[in-house]
Tab-separated table of C-alpha atoms and ligand atoms in Angstrom:
chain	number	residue	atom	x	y	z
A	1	UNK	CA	9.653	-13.102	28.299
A	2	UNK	CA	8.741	-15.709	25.866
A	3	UNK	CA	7.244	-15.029	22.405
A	4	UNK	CA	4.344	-16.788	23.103
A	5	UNK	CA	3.657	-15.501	26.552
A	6	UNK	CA	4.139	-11.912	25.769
A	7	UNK	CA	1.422	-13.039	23.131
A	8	UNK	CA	-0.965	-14.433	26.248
A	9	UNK	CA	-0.164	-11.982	28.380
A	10	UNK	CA	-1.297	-9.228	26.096
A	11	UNK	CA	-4.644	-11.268	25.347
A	12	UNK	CA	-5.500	-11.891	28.737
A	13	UNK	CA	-7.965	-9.727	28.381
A	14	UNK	CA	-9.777	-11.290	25.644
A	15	UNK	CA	-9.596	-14.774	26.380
A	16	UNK	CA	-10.945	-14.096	30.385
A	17	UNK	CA	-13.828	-12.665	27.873
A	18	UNK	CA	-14.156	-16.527	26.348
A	19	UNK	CA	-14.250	-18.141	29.895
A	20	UNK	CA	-16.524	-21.005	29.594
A	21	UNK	CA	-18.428	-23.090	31.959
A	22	UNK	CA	-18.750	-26.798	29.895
A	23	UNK	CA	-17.720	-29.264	32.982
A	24	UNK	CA	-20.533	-31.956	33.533
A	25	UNK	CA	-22.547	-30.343	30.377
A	26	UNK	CA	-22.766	-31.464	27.164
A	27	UNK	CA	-23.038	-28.805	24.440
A	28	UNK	CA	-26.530	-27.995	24.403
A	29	UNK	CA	-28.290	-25.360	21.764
A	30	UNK	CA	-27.975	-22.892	25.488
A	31	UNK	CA	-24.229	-23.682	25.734
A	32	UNK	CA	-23.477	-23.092	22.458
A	33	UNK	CA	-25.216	-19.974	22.795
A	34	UNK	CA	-23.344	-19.109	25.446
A	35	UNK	CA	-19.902	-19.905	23.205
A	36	UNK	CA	-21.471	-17.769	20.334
A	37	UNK	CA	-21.710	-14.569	22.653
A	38	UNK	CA	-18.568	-15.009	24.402
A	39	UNK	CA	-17.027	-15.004	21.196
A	40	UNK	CA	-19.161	-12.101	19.983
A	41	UNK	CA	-17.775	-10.528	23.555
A	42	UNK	CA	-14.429	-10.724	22.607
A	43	UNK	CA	-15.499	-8.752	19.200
A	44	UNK	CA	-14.602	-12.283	17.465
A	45	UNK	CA	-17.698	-10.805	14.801
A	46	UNK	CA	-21.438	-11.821	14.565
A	47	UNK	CA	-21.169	-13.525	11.265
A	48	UNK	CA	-17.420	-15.531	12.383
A	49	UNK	CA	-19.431	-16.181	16.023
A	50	UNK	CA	-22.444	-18.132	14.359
A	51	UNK	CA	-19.613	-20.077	12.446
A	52	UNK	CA	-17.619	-20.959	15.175
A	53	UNK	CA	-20.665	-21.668	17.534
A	54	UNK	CA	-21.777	-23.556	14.714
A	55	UNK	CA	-18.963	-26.053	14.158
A	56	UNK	CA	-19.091	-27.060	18.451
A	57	UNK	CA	-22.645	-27.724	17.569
A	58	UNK	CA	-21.816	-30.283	14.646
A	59	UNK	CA	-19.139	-31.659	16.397
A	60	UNK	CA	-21.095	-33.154	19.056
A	61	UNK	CA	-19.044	-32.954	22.280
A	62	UNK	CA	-20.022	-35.248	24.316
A	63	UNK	CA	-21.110	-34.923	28.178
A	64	UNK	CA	-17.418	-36.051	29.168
A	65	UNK	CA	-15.972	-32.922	27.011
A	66	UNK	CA	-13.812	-30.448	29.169
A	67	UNK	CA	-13.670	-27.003	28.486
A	68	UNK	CA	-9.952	-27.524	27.783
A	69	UNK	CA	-10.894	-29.754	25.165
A	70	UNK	CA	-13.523	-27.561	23.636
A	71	UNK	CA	-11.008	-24.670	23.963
A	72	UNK	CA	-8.446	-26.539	22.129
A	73	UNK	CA	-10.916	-27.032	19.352
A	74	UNK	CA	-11.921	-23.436	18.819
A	75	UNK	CA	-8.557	-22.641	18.862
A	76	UNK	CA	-7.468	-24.754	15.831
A	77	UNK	CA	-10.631	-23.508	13.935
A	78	UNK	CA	-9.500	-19.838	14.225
A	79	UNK	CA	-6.199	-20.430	13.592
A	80	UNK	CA	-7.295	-22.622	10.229
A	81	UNK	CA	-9.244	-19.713	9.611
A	82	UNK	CA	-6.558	-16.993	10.091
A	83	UNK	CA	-3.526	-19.181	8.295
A	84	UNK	CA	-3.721	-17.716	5.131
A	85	UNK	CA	-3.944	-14.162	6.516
A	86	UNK	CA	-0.504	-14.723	8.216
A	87	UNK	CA	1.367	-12.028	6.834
A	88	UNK	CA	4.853	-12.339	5.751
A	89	UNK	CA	6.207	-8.598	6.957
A	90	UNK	CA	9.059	-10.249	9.222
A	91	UNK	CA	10.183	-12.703	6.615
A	92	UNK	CA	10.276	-10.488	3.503
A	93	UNK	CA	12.523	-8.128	5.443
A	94	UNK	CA	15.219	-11.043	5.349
A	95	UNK	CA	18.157	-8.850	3.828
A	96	UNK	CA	18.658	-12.120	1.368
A	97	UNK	CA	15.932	-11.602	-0.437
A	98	UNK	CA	15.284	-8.940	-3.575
A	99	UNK	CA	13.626	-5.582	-2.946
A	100	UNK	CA	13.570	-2.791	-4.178
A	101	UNK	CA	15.732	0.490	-2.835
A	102	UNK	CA	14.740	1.824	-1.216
A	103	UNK	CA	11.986	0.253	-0.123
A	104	UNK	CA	9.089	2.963	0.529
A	105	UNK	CA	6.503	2.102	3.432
A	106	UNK	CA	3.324	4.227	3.428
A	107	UNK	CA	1.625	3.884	6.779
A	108	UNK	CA	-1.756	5.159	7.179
A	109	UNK	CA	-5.001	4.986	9.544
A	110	UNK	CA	-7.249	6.893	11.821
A	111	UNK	CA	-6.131	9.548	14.506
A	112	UNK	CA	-4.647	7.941	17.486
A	113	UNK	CA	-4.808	4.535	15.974
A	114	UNK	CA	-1.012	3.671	16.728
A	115	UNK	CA	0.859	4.890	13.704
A	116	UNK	CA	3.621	6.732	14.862
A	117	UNK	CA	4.556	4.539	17.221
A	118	UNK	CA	4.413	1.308	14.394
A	119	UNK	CA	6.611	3.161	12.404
A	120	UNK	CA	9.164	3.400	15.186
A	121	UNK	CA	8.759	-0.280	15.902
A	122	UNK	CA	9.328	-0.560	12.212
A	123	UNK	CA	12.508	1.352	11.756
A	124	UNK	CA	13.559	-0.798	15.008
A	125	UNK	CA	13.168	-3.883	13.346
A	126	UNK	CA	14.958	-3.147	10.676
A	127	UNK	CA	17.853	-1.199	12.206
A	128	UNK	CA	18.290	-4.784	14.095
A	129	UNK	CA	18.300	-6.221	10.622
A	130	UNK	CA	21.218	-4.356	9.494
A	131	UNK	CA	18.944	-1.966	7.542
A	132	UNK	CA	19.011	1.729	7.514
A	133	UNK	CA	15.849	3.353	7.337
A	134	UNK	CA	14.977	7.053	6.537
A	135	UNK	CA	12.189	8.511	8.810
A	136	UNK	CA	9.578	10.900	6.989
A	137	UNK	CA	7.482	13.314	9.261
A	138	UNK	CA	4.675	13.366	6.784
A	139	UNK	CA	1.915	14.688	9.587
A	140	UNK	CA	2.628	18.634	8.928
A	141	UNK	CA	-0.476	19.446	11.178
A	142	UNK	CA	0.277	18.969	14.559
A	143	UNK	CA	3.823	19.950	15.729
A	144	UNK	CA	3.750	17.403	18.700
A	145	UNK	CA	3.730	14.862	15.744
A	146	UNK	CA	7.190	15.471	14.213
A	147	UNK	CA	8.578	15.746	17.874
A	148	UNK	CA	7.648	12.177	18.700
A	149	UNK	CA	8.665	11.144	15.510
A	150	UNK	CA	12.289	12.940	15.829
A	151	UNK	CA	12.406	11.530	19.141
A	152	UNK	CA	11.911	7.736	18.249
A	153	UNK	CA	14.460	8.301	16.040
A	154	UNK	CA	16.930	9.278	18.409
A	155	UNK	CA	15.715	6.360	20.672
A	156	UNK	CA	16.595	3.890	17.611
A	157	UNK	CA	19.127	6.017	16.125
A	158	UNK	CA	18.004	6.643	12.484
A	159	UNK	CA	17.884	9.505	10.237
A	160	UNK	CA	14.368	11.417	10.193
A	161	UNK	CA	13.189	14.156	7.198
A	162	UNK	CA	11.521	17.013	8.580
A	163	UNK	CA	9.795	19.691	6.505
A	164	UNK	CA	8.369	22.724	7.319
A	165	UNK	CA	5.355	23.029	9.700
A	166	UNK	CA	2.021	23.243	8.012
A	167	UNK	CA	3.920	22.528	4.730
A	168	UNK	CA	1.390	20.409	2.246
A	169	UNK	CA	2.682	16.877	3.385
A	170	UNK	CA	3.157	15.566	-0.357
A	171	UNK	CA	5.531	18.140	-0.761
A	172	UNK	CA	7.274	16.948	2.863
A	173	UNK	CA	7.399	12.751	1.531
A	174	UNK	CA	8.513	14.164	-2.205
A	175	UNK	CA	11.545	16.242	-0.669
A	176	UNK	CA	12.287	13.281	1.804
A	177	UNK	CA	12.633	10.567	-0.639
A	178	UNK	CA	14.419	13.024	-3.246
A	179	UNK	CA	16.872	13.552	-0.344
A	180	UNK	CA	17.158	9.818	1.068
A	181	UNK	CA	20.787	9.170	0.702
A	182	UNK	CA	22.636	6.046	-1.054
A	183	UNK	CA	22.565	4.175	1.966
A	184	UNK	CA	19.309	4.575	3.228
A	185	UNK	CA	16.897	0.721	1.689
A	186	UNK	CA	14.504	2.038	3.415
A	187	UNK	CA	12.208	5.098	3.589
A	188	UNK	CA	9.196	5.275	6.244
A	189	UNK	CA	6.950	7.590	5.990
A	190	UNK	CA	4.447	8.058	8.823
A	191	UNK	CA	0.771	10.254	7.904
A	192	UNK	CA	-1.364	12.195	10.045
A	193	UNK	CA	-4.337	10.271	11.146
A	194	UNK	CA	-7.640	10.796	9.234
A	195	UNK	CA	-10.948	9.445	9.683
A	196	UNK	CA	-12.266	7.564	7.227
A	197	UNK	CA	-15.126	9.731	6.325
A	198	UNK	CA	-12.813	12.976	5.795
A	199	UNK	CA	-13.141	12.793	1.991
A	200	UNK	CA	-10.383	15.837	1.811
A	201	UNK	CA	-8.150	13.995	4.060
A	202	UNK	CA	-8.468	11.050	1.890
A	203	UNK	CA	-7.808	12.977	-1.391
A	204	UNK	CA	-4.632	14.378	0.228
A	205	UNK	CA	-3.286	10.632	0.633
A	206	UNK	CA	-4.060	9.895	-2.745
A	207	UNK	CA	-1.562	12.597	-3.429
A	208	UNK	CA	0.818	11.881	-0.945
A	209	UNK	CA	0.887	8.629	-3.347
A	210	UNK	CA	0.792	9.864	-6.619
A	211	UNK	CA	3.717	12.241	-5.758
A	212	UNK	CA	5.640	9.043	-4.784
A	213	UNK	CA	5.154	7.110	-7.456
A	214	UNK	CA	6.391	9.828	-9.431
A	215	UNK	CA	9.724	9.181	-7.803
A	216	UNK	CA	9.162	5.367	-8.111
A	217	UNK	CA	6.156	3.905	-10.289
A	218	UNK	CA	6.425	1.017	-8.336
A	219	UNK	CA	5.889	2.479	-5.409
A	220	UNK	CA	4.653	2.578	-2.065
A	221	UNK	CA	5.884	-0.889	-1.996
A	222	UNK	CA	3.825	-1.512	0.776
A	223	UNK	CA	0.699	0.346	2.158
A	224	UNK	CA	0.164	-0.485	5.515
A	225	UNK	CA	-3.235	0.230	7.392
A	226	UNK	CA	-2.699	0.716	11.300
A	227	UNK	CA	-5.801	-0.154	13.007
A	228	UNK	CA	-6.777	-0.026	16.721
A	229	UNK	CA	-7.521	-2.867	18.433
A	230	UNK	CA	-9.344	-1.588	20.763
A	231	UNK	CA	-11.568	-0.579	18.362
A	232	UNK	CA	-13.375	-3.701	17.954
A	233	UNK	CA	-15.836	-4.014	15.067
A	234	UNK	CA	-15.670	-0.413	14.208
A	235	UNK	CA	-12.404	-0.851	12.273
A	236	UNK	CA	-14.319	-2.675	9.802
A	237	UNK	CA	-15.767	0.988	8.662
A	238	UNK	CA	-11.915	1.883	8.850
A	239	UNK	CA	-10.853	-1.036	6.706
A	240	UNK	CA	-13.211	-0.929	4.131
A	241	UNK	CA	-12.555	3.183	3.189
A	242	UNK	CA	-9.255	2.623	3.120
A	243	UNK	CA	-9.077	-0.256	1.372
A	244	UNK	CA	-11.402	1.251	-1.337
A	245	UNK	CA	-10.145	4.672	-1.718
A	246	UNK	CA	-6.104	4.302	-1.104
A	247	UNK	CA	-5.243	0.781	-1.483
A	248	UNK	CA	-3.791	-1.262	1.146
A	249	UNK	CA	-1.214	-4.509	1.339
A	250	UNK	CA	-1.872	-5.429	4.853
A	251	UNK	CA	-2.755	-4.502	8.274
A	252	UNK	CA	-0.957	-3.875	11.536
A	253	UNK	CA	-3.380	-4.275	14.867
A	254	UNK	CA	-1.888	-2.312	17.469
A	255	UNK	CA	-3.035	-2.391	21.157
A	256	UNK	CA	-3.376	-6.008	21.487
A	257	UNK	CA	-2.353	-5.407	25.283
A	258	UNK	CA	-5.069	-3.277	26.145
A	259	UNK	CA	-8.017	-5.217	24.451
A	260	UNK	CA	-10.292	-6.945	25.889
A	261	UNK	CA	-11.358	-7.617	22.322
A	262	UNK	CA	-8.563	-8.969	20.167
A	263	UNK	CA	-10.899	-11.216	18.022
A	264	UNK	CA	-11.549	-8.419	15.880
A	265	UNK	CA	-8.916	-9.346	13.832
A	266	UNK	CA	-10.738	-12.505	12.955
A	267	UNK	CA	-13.866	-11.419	10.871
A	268	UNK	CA	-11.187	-8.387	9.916
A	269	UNK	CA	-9.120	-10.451	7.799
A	270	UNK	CA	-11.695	-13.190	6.897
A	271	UNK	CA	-13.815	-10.523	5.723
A	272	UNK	CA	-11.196	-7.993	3.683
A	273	UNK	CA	-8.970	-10.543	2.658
A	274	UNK	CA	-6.087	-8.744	3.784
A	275	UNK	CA	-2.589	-10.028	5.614
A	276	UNK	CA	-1.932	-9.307	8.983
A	277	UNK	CA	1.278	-8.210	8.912
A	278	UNK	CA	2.255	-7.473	12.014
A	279	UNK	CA	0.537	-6.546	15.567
A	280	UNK	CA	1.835	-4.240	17.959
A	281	UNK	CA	1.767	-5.638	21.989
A	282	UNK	CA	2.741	-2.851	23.822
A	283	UNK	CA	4.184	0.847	23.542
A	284	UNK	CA	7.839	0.487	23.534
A	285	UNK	CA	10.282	-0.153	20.286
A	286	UNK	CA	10.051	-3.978	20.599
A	287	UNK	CA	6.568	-4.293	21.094
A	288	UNK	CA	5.894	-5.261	17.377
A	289	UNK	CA	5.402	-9.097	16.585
A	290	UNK	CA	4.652	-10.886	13.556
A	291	UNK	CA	1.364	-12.154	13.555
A	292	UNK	CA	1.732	-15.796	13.733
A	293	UNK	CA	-1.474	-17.390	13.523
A	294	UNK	CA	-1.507	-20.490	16.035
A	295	UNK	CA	0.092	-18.302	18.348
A	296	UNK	CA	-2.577	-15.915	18.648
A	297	UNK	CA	-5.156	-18.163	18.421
A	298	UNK	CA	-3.619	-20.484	21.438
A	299	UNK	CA	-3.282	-17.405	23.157
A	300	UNK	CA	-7.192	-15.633	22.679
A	301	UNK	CA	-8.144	-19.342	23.828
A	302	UNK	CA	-5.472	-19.722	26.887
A	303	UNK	CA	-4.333	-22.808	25.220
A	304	UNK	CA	-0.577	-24.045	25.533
A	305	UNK	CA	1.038	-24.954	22.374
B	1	GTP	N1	-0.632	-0.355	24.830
B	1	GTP	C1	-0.288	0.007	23.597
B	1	GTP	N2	-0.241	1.301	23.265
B	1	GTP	C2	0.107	1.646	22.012
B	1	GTP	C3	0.443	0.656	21.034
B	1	GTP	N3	0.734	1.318	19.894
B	1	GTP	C4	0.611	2.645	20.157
B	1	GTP	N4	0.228	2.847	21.430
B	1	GTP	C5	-0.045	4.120	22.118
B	1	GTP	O1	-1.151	4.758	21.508
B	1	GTP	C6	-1.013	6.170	21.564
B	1	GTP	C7	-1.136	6.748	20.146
B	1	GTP	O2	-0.048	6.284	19.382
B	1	GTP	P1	0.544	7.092	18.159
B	1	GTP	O3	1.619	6.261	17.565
B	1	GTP	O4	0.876	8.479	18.538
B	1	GTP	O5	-0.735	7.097	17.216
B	1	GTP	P2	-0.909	7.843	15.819
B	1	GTP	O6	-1.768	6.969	14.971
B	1	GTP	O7	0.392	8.246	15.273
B	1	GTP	O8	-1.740	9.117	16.278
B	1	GTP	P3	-2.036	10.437	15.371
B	1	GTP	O9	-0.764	10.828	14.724
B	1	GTP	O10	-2.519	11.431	16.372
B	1	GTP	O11	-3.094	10.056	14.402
B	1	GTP	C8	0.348	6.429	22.179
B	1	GTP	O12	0.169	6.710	23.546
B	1	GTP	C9	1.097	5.113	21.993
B	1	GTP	O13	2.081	4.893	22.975
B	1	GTP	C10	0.373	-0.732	21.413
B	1	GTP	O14	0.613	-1.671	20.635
B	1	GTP	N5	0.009	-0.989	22.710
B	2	MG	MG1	1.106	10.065	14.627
């Protein structure tokens, strides 16, 4: 299937959310109402809603507007707004360019939130780069965890660090990336999922970090938050904690498929500042795409290109 209808497909949900009813009416203060909550429907934000709404109000539409138009318009003032958010996780993995070896990912978020699985989808990518990543098993707690993460690598056919169940995970990503080998340029190390307001859980990722910059100051080259899409506005909470306590460099939105809310991301990165660096559109190995911002955009507002 084609990028940008995988894209659609998995925002169906959201953008049957944005129907509109505009033929034969011109934008009245009702209709743009009516745009305001669809948007807010499709968890597009309260504050980013009002804006949006606001800018089909001071555009004037006239009575002979179609809804494709107004579509068309709402879609090139999300995707103006999400441009600079675009991040550049694909492109940076271009084995031309400089980085450091090996590269350590940190990937962190909430229970259930999609991390495992991203971290799969990562090591896919990269295998299909011509990279060789090392998987860590850095969730100690639950048994099932380090099964599913052994398994994907099996699936993808890359090496995976194990240590001992219930060991104190620091010790786990310390051992792993003393042990990576010469050719691994790339270590991954998936966490257990914490909620935000688990202070303890939170301290134990600070050290999970500290103990890996003592391996490499420079390090975790890149801190990625995995957040739920599904979660709507609540991964704001997520977001912010994270952000404030651990440090992130960018986001991956999982669950775009399943959404009927994938404007979150919208007010998510307008509001945090933070790259999208990828978003995840499904549950197998290949279901991670870069977040490319017209695309999404065209897609929450069933637009074609
Ligand atoms: N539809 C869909 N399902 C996903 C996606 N990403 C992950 N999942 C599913 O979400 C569930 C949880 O994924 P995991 O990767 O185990 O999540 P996790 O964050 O590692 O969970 P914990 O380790 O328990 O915190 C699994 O059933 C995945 O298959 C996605 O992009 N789309
Ligand atoms: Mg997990």
């Amino acid at each position: 299937m084609e990028f940008f209808d995988k894209i659609k497909n998995a925002l169906k949900k959201t953008a049957d959310q944005l129907s509109l009813s505009v033929t034969g009416k011109k934008p009245d203060e009702n209709f743009i109402h009516e745009i305001e909550e669809a948007l807010i429907r499709a968890d597009v934000g309260a504050a980013t809603a009002a804006k949006l709404a606001g800018k089909i109000a001071d555009k004037k539409f006239s009575r002979e507007t179609t809804e494709k138009e107004i579509r068309r318009y709402l879609a090139d003032e999300i995707c103006t707004l999400l441009k600079p958010f675009e991040g550049d996780f694909f492109r940076r993995r271009d084995p031309r360019n400089l980085r450091p070896d090996p590269e350590i990912i940190l990937v962190i978020g909430v229970n259930g939130n999609g991390k495992t699985t991203t971290v799969a989808k990562i090591a896919r990518m990269f295998k299909a780069a011509g990279r060789n990543p090392l998987l860590t098993a850095g969730d100690t707690f639950r048994e099932a965890a380090t099964e599913q993460l052994v398994l994907w690598a099996e699936k993808i056919g890359v090496d995976v660090y194990v240590g001992k169940k219930g060991a104190d995970p620091a010790g786990v990503v310390y051992d792993a990336l003393k042990q990576s080998g010469p050719t691994h340029d790339a270590v991954l190390i998936d966490t257990a999922g914490r909620m935000q307001n688990r202070g303890d859980l939170l301290d134990e990722l600070e050290k999970i970090k500290r103990v890996i910059k003592k391996i490499d100051e420079s390090a975790p080259h890149l801190t990625v938050l995995v957040l739920d899409g599904v979660t709507g506005q609540a991964a704001h909470s997520q977001a912010e904690t994270f952000l404030r306590k651990i440090g992130i460099d960018g986001i991956i939105v999982t669950k775009l498929d399943g959404t009927a809310k994938g404007g979150a991301l919208i007010s998510l990165a307008e509001k945090y500042k933070i790259p999208i660096l990828a978003v995840g559109i499904g549950e197998g190995p290949d279901d991670l795409k870069p977040f490319d911002a017209e695309t999404y955009s065209n897609a929450l507002l069933d637009v074609d290109r």
